[in-house]
Backbone as CSV, one residue per row, in Angstrom:
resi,resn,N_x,N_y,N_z,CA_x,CA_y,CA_z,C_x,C_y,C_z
1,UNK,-26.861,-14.706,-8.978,-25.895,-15.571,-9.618,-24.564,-14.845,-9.709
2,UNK,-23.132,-15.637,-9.369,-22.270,-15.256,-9.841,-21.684,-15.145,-10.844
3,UNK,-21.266,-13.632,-11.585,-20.713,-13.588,-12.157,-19.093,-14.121,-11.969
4,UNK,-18.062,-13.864,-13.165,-16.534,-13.823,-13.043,-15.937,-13.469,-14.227
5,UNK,-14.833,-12.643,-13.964,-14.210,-11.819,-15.188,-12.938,-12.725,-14.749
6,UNK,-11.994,-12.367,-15.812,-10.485,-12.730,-16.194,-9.719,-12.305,-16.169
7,UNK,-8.988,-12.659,-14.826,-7.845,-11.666,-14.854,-6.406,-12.388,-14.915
8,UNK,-5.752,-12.464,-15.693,-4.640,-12.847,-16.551,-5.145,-14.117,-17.515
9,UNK,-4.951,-15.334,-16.531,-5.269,-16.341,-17.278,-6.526,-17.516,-16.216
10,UNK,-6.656,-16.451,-15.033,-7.456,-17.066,-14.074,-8.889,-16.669,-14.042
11,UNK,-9.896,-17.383,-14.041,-11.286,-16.555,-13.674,-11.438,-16.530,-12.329
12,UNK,-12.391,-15.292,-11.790,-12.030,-14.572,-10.407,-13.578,-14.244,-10.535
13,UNK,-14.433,-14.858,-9.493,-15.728,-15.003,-8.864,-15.640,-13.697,-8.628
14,UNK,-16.990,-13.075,-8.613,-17.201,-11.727,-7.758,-18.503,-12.185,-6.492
15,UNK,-18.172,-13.310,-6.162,-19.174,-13.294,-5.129,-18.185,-13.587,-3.845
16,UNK,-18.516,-13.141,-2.867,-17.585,-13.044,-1.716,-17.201,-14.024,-1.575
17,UNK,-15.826,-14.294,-0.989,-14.556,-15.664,-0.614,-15.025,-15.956,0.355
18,UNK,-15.308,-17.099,0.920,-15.070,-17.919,2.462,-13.838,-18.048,2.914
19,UNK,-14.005,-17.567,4.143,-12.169,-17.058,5.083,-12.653,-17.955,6.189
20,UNK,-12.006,-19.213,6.435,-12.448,-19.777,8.231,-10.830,-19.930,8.464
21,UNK,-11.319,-20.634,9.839,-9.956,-20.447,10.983,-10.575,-21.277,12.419
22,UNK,-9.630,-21.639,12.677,-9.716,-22.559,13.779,-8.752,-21.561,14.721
23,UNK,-9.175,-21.091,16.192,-8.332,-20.423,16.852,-9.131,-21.256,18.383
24,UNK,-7.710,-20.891,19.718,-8.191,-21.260,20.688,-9.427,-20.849,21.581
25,UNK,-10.397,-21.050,22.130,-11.322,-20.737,22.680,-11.065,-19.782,23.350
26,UNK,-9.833,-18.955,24.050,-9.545,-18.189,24.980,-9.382,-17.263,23.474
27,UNK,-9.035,-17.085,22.856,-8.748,-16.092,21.800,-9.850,-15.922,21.440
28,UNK,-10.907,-16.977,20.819,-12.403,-16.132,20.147,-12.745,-15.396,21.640
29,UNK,-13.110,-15.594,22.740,-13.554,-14.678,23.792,-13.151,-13.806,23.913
30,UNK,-11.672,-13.432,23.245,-11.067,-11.949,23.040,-11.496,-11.344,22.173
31,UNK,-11.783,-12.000,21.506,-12.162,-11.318,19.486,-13.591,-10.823,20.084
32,UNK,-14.188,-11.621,20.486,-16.065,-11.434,20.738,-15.955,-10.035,21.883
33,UNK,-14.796,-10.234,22.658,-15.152,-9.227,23.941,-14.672,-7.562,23.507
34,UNK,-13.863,-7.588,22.314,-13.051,-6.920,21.234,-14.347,-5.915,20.635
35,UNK,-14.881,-7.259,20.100,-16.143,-7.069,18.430,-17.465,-6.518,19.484
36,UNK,-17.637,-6.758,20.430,-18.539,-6.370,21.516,-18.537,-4.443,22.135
37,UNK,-17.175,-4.620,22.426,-16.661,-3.463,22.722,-16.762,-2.028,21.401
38,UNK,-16.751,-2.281,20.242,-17.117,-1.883,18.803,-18.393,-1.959,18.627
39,UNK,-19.122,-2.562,18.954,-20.672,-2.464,18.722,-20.814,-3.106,17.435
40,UNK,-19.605,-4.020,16.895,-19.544,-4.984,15.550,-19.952,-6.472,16.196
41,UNK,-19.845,-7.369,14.934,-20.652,-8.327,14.950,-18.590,-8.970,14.769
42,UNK,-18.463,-10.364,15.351,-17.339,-10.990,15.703,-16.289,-11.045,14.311
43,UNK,-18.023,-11.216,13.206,-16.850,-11.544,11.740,-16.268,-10.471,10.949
44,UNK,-17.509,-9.535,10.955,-17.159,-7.947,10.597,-16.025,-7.204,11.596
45,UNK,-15.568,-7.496,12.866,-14.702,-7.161,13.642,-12.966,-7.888,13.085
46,UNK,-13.347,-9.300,13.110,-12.097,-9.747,12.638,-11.764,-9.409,11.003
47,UNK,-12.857,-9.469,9.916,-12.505,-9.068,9.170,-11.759,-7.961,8.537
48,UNK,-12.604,-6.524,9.537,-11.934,-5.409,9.656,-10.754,-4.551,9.692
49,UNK,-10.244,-6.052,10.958,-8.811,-5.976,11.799,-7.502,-6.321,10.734
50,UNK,-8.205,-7.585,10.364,-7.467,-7.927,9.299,-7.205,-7.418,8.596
51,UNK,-8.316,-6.466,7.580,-7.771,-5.580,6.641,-6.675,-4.852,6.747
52,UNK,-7.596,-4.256,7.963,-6.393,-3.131,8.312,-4.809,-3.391,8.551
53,UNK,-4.911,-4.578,9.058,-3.559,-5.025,9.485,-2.615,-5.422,8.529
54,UNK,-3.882,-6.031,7.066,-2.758,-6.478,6.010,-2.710,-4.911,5.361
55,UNK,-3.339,-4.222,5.255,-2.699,-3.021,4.620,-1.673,-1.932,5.321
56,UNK,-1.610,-2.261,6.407,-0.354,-1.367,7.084,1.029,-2.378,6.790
57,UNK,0.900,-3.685,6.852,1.753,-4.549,6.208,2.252,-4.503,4.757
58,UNK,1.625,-4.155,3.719,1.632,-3.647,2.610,2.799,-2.350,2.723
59,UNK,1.723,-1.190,3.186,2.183,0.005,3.203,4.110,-0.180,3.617
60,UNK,4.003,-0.895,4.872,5.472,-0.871,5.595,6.487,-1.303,4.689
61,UNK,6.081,-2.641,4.100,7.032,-2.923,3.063,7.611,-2.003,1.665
62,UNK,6.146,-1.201,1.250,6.337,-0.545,0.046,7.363,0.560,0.434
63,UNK,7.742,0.645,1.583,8.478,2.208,1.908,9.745,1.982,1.391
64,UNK,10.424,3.034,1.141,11.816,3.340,0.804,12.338,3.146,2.085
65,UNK,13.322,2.509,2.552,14.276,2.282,3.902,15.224,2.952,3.433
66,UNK,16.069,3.712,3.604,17.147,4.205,3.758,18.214,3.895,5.085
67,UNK,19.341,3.330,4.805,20.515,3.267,5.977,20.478,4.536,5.878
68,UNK,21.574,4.423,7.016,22.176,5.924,7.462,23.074,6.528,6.875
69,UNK,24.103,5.689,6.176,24.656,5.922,4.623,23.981,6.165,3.688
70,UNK,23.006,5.505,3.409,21.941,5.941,2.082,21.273,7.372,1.995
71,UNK,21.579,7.385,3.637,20.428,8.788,3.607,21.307,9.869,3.630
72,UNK,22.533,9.742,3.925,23.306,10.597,3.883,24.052,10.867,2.149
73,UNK,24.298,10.114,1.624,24.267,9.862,0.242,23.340,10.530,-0.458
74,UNK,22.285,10.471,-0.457,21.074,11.001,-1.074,21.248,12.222,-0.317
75,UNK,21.039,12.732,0.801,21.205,14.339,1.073,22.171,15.069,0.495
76,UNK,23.765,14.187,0.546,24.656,15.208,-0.366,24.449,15.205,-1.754
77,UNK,23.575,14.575,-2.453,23.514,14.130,-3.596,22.348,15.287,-4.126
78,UNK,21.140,15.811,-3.325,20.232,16.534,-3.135,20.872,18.066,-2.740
79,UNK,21.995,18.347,-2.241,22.290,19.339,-2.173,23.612,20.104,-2.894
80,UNK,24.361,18.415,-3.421,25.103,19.265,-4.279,24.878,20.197,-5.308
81,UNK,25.709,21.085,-5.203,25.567,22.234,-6.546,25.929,21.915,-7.824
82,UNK,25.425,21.100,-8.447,25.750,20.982,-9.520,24.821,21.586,-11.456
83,UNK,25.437,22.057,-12.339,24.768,22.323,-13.217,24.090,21.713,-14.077
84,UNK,23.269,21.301,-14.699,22.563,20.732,-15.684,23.364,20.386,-16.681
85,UNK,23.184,19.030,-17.306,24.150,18.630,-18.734,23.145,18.650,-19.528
86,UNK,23.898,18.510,-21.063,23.006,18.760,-21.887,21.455,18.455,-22.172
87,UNK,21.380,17.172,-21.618,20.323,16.375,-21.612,19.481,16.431,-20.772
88,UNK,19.472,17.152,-20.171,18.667,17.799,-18.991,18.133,19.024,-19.408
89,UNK,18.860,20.140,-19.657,18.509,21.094,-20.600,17.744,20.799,-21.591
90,UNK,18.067,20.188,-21.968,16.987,19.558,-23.560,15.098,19.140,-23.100
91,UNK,15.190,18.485,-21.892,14.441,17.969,-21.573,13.317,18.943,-21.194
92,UNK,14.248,19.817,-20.155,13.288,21.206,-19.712,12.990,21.841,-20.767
93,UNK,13.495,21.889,-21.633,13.021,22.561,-22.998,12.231,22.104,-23.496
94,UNK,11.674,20.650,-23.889,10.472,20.160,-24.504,10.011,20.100,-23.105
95,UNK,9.717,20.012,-22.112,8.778,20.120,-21.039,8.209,21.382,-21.401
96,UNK,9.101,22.466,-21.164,8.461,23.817,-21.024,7.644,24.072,-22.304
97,UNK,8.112,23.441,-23.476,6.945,23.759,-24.810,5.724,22.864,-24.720
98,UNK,5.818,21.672,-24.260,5.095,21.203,-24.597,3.876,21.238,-22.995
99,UNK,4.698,21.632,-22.324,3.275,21.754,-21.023,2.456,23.197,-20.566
100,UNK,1.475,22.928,-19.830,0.926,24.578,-19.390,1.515,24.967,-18.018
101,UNK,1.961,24.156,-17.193,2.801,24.543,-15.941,3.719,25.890,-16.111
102,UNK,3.621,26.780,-15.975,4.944,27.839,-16.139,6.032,27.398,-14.844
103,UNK,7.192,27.194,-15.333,8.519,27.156,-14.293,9.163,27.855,-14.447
Protein backbone atom coordinates (compact mmCIF):
# COMPACT_ATOMS: atom_id res chain seq x y z
CA UNK A 1 0.00 0.00 0.00
CA UNK A 2 0.87 3.48 -0.63
CA UNK A 3 1.93 5.55 1.64
CA UNK A 4 2.17 9.81 1.25
CA UNK A 5 3.74 12.52 3.29
CA UNK A 6 3.23 16.43 2.88
CA UNK A 7 5.13 18.44 1.39
CA UNK A 8 4.06 22.09 1.63
CA UNK A 9 0.46 21.98 1.16
CA UNK A 10 0.45 18.97 -1.40
CA UNK A 11 0.37 15.18 -0.56
CA UNK A 12 3.15 13.32 -2.55
CA UNK A 13 2.60 9.37 -3.12
CA UNK A 14 5.74 7.39 -2.52
CA UNK A 15 4.80 4.82 -4.93
CA UNK A 16 6.44 5.26 -8.29
CA UNK A 17 4.92 7.98 -11.03
CA UNK A 18 3.75 6.71 -14.47
CA UNK A 19 5.93 8.59 -17.26
CA UNK A 20 4.40 7.56 -20.99
CA UNK A 21 5.13 9.12 -24.35
CA UNK A 22 4.13 8.64 -27.68
CA UNK A 23 7.38 8.85 -30.00
CA UNK A 24 7.89 7.86 -33.77
CA UNK A 25 8.47 4.24 -34.53
CA UNK A 26 11.91 5.03 -36.11
CA UNK A 27 12.95 6.61 -32.71
CA UNK A 28 11.71 3.66 -30.30
CA UNK A 29 14.05 1.33 -32.71
CA UNK A 30 16.78 3.72 -31.69
CA UNK A 31 16.00 3.73 -28.00
CA UNK A 32 15.60 -0.35 -28.14
CA UNK A 33 18.87 -0.63 -30.42
CA UNK A 34 20.49 2.02 -27.71
CA UNK A 35 18.87 -0.03 -24.45
CA UNK A 36 20.11 -3.31 -26.32
CA UNK A 37 23.54 -2.11 -26.82
CA UNK A 38 23.63 -1.45 -22.62
CA UNK A 39 22.42 -4.76 -21.83
CA UNK A 40 19.25 -2.52 -20.23
CA UNK A 41 15.75 -3.14 -20.63
CA UNK A 42 14.12 -0.04 -23.15
CA UNK A 43 12.39 1.69 -19.94
CA UNK A 44 15.30 1.49 -17.52
CA UNK A 45 17.47 2.82 -20.59
CA UNK A 46 15.21 5.79 -21.33
CA UNK A 47 14.62 6.42 -17.87
CA UNK A 48 18.28 6.54 -17.11
CA UNK A 49 19.02 8.89 -20.05
CA UNK A 50 16.63 11.08 -18.89
CA UNK A 51 17.87 11.43 -15.57
CA UNK A 52 20.94 12.04 -16.53
CA UNK A 53 20.08 14.51 -19.01
CA UNK A 54 17.73 16.45 -16.65
CA UNK A 55 20.49 16.68 -14.16
CA UNK A 56 23.25 18.02 -16.36
CA UNK A 57 20.39 20.52 -17.30
CA UNK A 58 20.02 21.45 -13.73
CA UNK A 59 23.70 21.52 -13.06
CA UNK A 60 24.27 23.97 -16.37
CA UNK A 61 21.81 26.38 -15.28
CA UNK A 62 22.90 26.48 -11.53
CA UNK A 63 26.45 27.73 -12.74
CA UNK A 64 27.73 31.15 -12.21
CA UNK A 65 28.21 32.61 -16.00
CA UNK A 66 30.46 35.23 -15.92
CA UNK A 67 30.93 37.81 -19.13
CA UNK A 68 34.18 38.73 -19.91
CA UNK A 69 33.69 41.96 -18.02
CA UNK A 70 32.38 40.17 -15.04
CA UNK A 71 35.25 38.05 -14.96
CA UNK A 72 37.54 40.56 -15.29
CA UNK A 73 35.83 42.65 -12.56
CA UNK A 74 35.88 39.94 -10.14
CA UNK A 75 39.70 39.16 -10.86
CA UNK A 76 40.65 42.81 -10.16
CA UNK A 77 38.38 42.80 -7.37
CA UNK A 78 40.17 39.37 -6.04
CA UNK A 79 43.46 40.82 -6.41
CA UNK A 80 43.20 44.14 -5.29
CA UNK A 81 45.29 45.06 -2.30
CA UNK A 82 43.18 46.24 -0.15
CA UNK A 83 43.03 46.35 3.90
CA UNK A 84 40.35 45.14 6.09
CA UNK A 85 37.68 47.74 7.63
CA UNK A 86 36.56 47.62 10.79
CA UNK A 87 33.95 45.17 10.36
CA UNK A 88 35.84 42.68 8.98
CA UNK A 89 38.34 42.79 11.67
CA UNK A 90 35.67 42.37 14.15
CA UNK A 91 34.39 39.46 12.46
CA UNK A 92 37.80 37.55 12.29
CA UNK A 93 37.92 38.21 15.79
CA UNK A 94 34.74 36.44 16.91
CA UNK A 95 35.54 33.77 14.25
CA UNK A 96 38.92 33.19 15.68
CA UNK A 97 37.34 32.92 19.43
CA UNK A 98 34.71 31.29 18.79
CA UNK A 99 36.08 28.42 16.28
CA UNK A 100 38.81 25.48 16.47
CA UNK A 101 40.25 26.20 12.89
CA UNK A 102 43.62 28.05 13.72
CA UNK A 103 44.24 30.92 10.89
Amino acid sequence: MATSQVIGKKARSRAPARFGARLKPEAKELLERAAALTGRSLTDFVLASAEEAALRTIREHELVRLTARDSKAFVAAFLENTKPNKRLRKAAGRYKATSSVKV
